[in-house]
XYZ file of C-alpha atoms in Angstrom:
351
model
C 0.241 -0.018 0.060
C 1.513 3.392 -0.851
C 2.244 5.902 1.865
C 0.426 8.575 2.866
C 2.084 11.871 1.824
C 0.649 13.309 4.884
C 2.439 10.420 7.011
C 5.708 11.486 5.727
C 5.953 14.869 7.358
C 7.348 16.160 10.128
C 5.350 17.306 13.189
C 6.490 20.629 12.237
C 5.096 20.928 8.698
C 1.598 20.514 9.896
C -1.193 22.383 11.309
C -3.538 21.142 14.200
C -6.278 22.137 16.473
C -6.474 25.875 17.312
C -3.360 26.123 14.772
C -4.260 29.719 14.148
C -2.660 30.715 17.247
C -1.211 27.526 18.818
C 1.717 26.363 16.495
C 3.055 23.132 18.496
C 2.437 21.139 21.950
C 5.412 20.044 23.791
C 5.086 17.547 26.888
C 8.354 16.887 28.789
C 9.408 14.422 31.385
C 12.566 14.608 33.281
C 13.842 11.365 34.906
C 17.084 10.094 36.616
C 18.377 6.769 37.336
C 18.628 5.393 41.010
C 22.202 4.896 42.148
C 23.555 6.862 39.016
C 25.877 10.333 39.670
C 23.755 13.345 37.482
C 25.234 14.175 34.696
C 26.559 17.488 36.140
C 28.908 15.243 38.094
C 29.303 12.470 36.362
C 32.542 11.227 34.528
C 32.393 10.610 30.965
C 32.496 6.764 31.538
C 29.518 6.964 33.888
C 27.795 9.317 31.314
C 28.397 6.259 28.420
C 26.920 3.928 30.938
C 23.733 5.943 31.165
C 23.553 6.189 27.368
C 24.051 2.444 26.932
C 21.074 1.785 29.499
C 18.478 4.038 28.393
C 19.415 3.374 24.341
C 18.904 -0.867 25.232
C 15.772 -0.021 27.595
C 14.001 1.430 24.380
C 15.664 -0.262 21.124
C 15.811 -3.648 22.817
C 12.227 -3.510 23.942
C 9.499 -5.680 22.158
C 7.334 -2.798 21.853
C 6.493 -1.573 18.313
C 7.498 1.953 19.525
C 10.849 0.724 19.356
C 11.172 0.488 15.769
C 10.311 3.918 15.109
C 13.474 5.631 16.651
C 16.894 5.824 15.615
C 19.983 6.553 17.839
C 22.152 9.698 17.538
C 25.257 9.992 19.439
C 25.904 13.793 19.515
C 29.835 13.314 19.372
C 29.399 11.872 15.590
C 26.917 14.707 14.557
C 28.558 17.835 12.501
C 28.153 21.005 14.433
C 25.668 22.016 11.908
C 23.545 18.945 12.354
C 23.755 19.523 16.142
C 22.453 22.771 16.045
C 19.580 21.905 13.503
C 18.454 19.434 15.922
C 17.870 22.536 18.229
C 16.516 24.442 15.491
C 13.508 21.575 14.977
C 13.099 21.425 18.768
C 14.288 18.014 19.019
C 16.914 18.696 21.656
C 17.446 21.832 23.812
C 20.177 24.639 23.351
C 22.212 23.162 26.775
C 22.143 19.796 25.247
C 24.311 20.684 22.372
C 26.873 22.721 24.447
C 29.098 19.923 25.420
C 28.399 16.727 23.246
C 30.582 14.168 25.125
C 28.831 11.227 26.666
C 25.564 12.397 25.103
C 23.127 10.785 22.689
C 19.354 11.336 21.452
C 16.791 8.851 20.395
C 14.406 10.265 17.816
C 11.176 9.082 16.229
C 11.063 8.942 12.699
C 8.580 12.057 12.501
C 10.784 13.988 15.110
C 7.752 14.180 17.305
C 9.465 12.169 20.153
C 12.853 12.612 21.534
C 14.604 11.444 24.493
C 17.786 13.473 25.347
C 20.323 11.448 27.442
C 22.282 13.287 29.961
C 21.026 16.671 29.557
C 20.426 18.223 33.004
C 19.140 14.677 33.819
C 19.618 11.431 32.969
C 16.346 11.074 30.611
C 14.480 14.109 29.215
C 11.390 12.585 26.984
C 9.874 15.096 25.129
C 6.616 14.838 22.739
C 5.687 17.411 20.414
C 2.505 17.779 18.657
C 1.096 20.410 15.814
C -1.204 22.515 17.225
C -3.202 22.372 20.719
C -2.861 18.676 21.636
C -1.828 18.597 25.528
C -3.757 15.398 26.370
C -2.546 13.733 23.318
C 0.987 14.431 23.923
C 0.873 13.826 27.436
C -0.631 10.153 26.966
C 1.944 9.741 24.520
C 5.068 10.436 26.679
C 3.466 8.511 29.619
C 3.281 5.220 27.176
C 7.206 5.723 26.438
C 7.758 6.487 30.143
C 6.112 3.299 31.412
C 8.007 1.383 28.473
C 11.429 2.727 30.059
C 10.616 2.321 33.498
C 9.882 -1.473 32.718
C 13.928 -1.467 32.050
C 15.436 1.339 34.162
C 14.911 1.958 37.936
C 14.108 5.938 38.017
C 15.062 7.700 41.217
C 11.805 8.192 42.993
C 10.899 9.211 46.535
C 7.210 8.938 48.120
C 7.478 12.258 49.678
C 9.330 14.270 46.314
C 8.323 12.302 43.945
C 10.629 12.129 40.691
C 14.113 13.208 41.836
C 15.714 15.654 39.502
C 18.921 17.511 39.349
C 17.202 20.986 39.854
C 14.730 21.008 42.453
C 12.263 23.239 40.156
C 11.424 19.865 38.529
C 10.885 17.737 41.647
C 7.646 15.831 41.763
C 5.849 14.703 38.439
C 9.162 15.967 36.343
C 6.524 17.092 33.775
C 6.714 20.447 31.903
C 4.125 21.214 29.610
C 4.032 23.898 27.073
C 2.511 25.400 23.784
C 4.356 27.172 21.087
C 1.835 30.154 20.472
C 1.854 32.778 17.754
C 1.089 36.063 19.447
C 1.470 39.235 16.815
C -1.492 41.348 17.500
C -0.925 40.941 21.299
C 3.060 41.746 20.485
C 1.571 44.867 18.258
C -0.574 46.031 21.176
C 2.532 46.129 23.447
C 0.695 43.814 26.024
C 3.315 40.978 26.203
C 5.385 42.393 29.362
C 1.763 42.523 31.013
C 0.902 39.578 29.845
C 4.289 37.658 31.112
C 3.793 39.221 34.355
C 0.323 38.165 35.043
C 1.068 34.731 33.860
C 3.904 34.285 36.411
C 1.349 34.850 39.141
C -0.522 32.277 37.933
C 2.427 29.467 37.757
C 3.087 29.837 34.306
C 6.217 31.235 32.296
C 6.215 32.881 28.786
C 9.454 32.820 26.945
C 11.109 32.881 23.598
C 10.735 30.063 21.204
C 13.703 27.935 22.122
C 12.976 27.880 25.988
C 14.921 29.612 28.951
C 17.048 32.428 28.147
C 15.722 32.744 24.518
C 13.950 35.903 22.934
C 10.703 35.676 20.832
C 11.426 35.405 17.259
C 8.591 36.135 14.817
C 6.172 36.576 17.554
C 6.597 32.853 18.627
C 6.501 32.475 22.419
C 6.364 29.443 24.514
C 4.010 29.076 27.318
C 4.850 26.726 29.955
C 4.155 25.716 33.523
C 6.543 26.171 36.416
C 5.332 24.027 39.330
C 5.999 20.282 39.225
C 5.593 19.654 42.851
C 2.250 19.308 44.435
C 0.310 19.091 41.264
C -0.684 15.888 39.186
C 0.185 15.694 35.498
C -3.694 16.061 34.936
C -3.961 19.052 37.106
C -0.682 20.860 35.333
C -2.222 20.207 31.950
C -5.766 21.446 32.644
C -4.686 24.591 34.469
C -2.209 25.344 31.445
C -5.251 24.770 29.065
C -7.500 26.741 30.636
C -4.972 29.718 30.657
C -3.857 29.243 27.416
C -7.517 29.256 26.058
C -8.048 33.011 27.442
C -4.572 33.882 26.048
C -5.525 32.878 22.191
C -9.100 34.118 22.592
C -7.523 37.620 23.362
C -5.156 37.285 20.685
C -7.901 36.167 18.128
C -9.971 39.335 19.282
C -7.221 41.801 18.762
C -6.625 40.295 15.371
C -9.965 40.953 14.435
C -8.956 44.315 14.922
C -6.020 44.213 12.886
C -7.658 42.468 9.716
C -9.708 45.639 9.407
C -6.466 47.997 9.436
C -5.757 48.846 5.887
C -1.955 49.436 7.097
C -1.878 46.211 8.527
C -3.206 44.418 5.358
C -0.581 46.458 3.381
C 2.255 45.000 5.793
C 1.237 41.497 5.151
C 0.763 41.711 1.436
C 4.317 43.394 1.283
C 6.002 40.756 3.407
C 4.439 38.335 1.240
C 5.972 40.147 -2.014
C 9.358 40.231 -0.241
C 9.510 36.327 0.446
C 8.450 35.805 -2.831
C 11.323 37.848 -4.827
C 13.882 38.569 -2.435
C 17.615 37.165 -3.754
C 19.190 37.561 -0.357
C 17.448 37.173 2.857
C 18.762 36.748 6.606
C 16.905 34.526 8.994
C 15.444 36.981 11.285
C 13.890 38.930 8.405
C 12.674 35.569 6.820
C 11.251 34.501 10.110
C 9.611 38.293 10.890
C 8.209 38.228 7.123
C 6.691 34.590 7.473
C 5.234 35.533 10.867
C 3.085 38.288 8.841
C 2.391 35.793 6.190
C 1.498 33.235 8.815
C -1.372 35.701 10.067
C -2.334 36.558 6.290
C -3.212 32.830 5.620
C -4.712 32.361 9.110
C -7.100 35.332 8.295
C -7.952 34.578 4.763
C -5.967 37.831 3.208
C -3.274 35.274 1.548
C -4.309 32.307 -0.690
C -2.371 29.465 -2.027
C -0.599 28.093 0.879
C -1.148 25.812 3.899
C -0.825 26.934 7.304
C 1.226 23.691 7.868
C 3.584 24.970 5.124
C 4.393 28.082 6.816
C 4.966 26.187 10.036
C 7.529 24.152 8.363
C 9.245 26.968 6.877
C 9.911 28.571 9.959
C 11.834 25.598 10.916
C 13.473 25.003 7.171
C 14.885 28.894 6.876
C 16.930 28.292 9.970
C 20.639 28.946 9.630
C 21.982 25.518 10.945
C 19.138 23.530 9.179
C 20.183 25.127 5.758
C 23.752 24.256 6.254
C 22.794 20.574 7.397
C 20.863 20.063 4.253
C 23.573 21.554 2.239
C 26.112 19.056 4.150
C 28.753 21.754 4.630
C 29.543 25.279 6.148
C 27.964 27.941 4.231
C 28.939 31.553 4.481
C 26.621 34.293 5.517
C 25.544 35.237 2.220
C 25.247 31.351 0.721
C 23.143 30.981 3.487
C 21.102 34.236 2.642
C 20.998 33.049 -0.975
C 19.595 29.592 -0.069
C 17.229 30.834 2.044
C 15.699 33.205 -0.488
C 15.619 30.338 -3.184
C 13.800 27.994 -0.891
C 11.450 30.572 0.052
C 10.836 31.852 -3.627
C 10.069 28.361 -4.776
C 7.821 27.751 -1.607
C 5.822 30.678 -1.700
C 5.347 30.714 -5.632
C 1.565 30.142 -5.678
C 0.781 32.433 -2.786
C -1.368 35.418 -3.686
C -3.025 38.456 -1.747
C -6.884 38.880 -2.146
């Protein structure tokens, strides 16, 4: 039977529920092995032992899930390939800072990844398009259970799962949503919103998590509290607050949609992306943010929302170099990025 074209897409090339605002969902679990030294204090030999144990727990299991994963020793990757993993949200920026004694297990569609020896021995994350917190949590729980059958996770009856950082104690779960918030950004509301969310136990960060800046009006909304709350309570809390935030974004977008200056801004963004011969990553991301808004609001036709989501990843510098298989100069990247965008947006038309 022929493989469905949709099935071959990566998770970030699709649009899911509430995809107008919610770009993606992530659920991450932090786990550590009992009687094993935390990665920050472990020797290279100790880290390699943990890598071997986690790899065997998944790939040597009888589960059909094990067939979906490939094993990536970080030391064997080029700097460009490693950085591209960050740009595709498969691993964290901290994970590739020092690649010795580290590895990742990644599913074929890149929606599930297991970082071995990041801050904790195991960082399991599930990524899904759109707003899919419940589904992502169920997948994470299924893989966590599979790993737990072979690995002895450090757990305390009073504190829950033990983690290197005390802020992750308890469930060890962080759930987050990647939200596209151009209207709230334009209204100058983001500082106020972030402050209010902090009081509710949530945090709003840039697209690549802690310490990163928002790019293309993409923000990561996540829970801060892992101790004293169940996984279900944390997800329900995040869902309820995210719904309020998304409704406010939609309300402000309706106003922008009637603004002729904003309609012109979106049309010009599409025109620049369709004609540029050189374009930087930051400029491309900013213009794609406008195009995404135009597609959602029906001002731009000929492009699916999932295609825009995919382009936001594909235009990133390390991903371009990983595709090329070599280091590229700044101008080479800007040229390749422009070609990619012209080809992808050829059918894009303003209404």
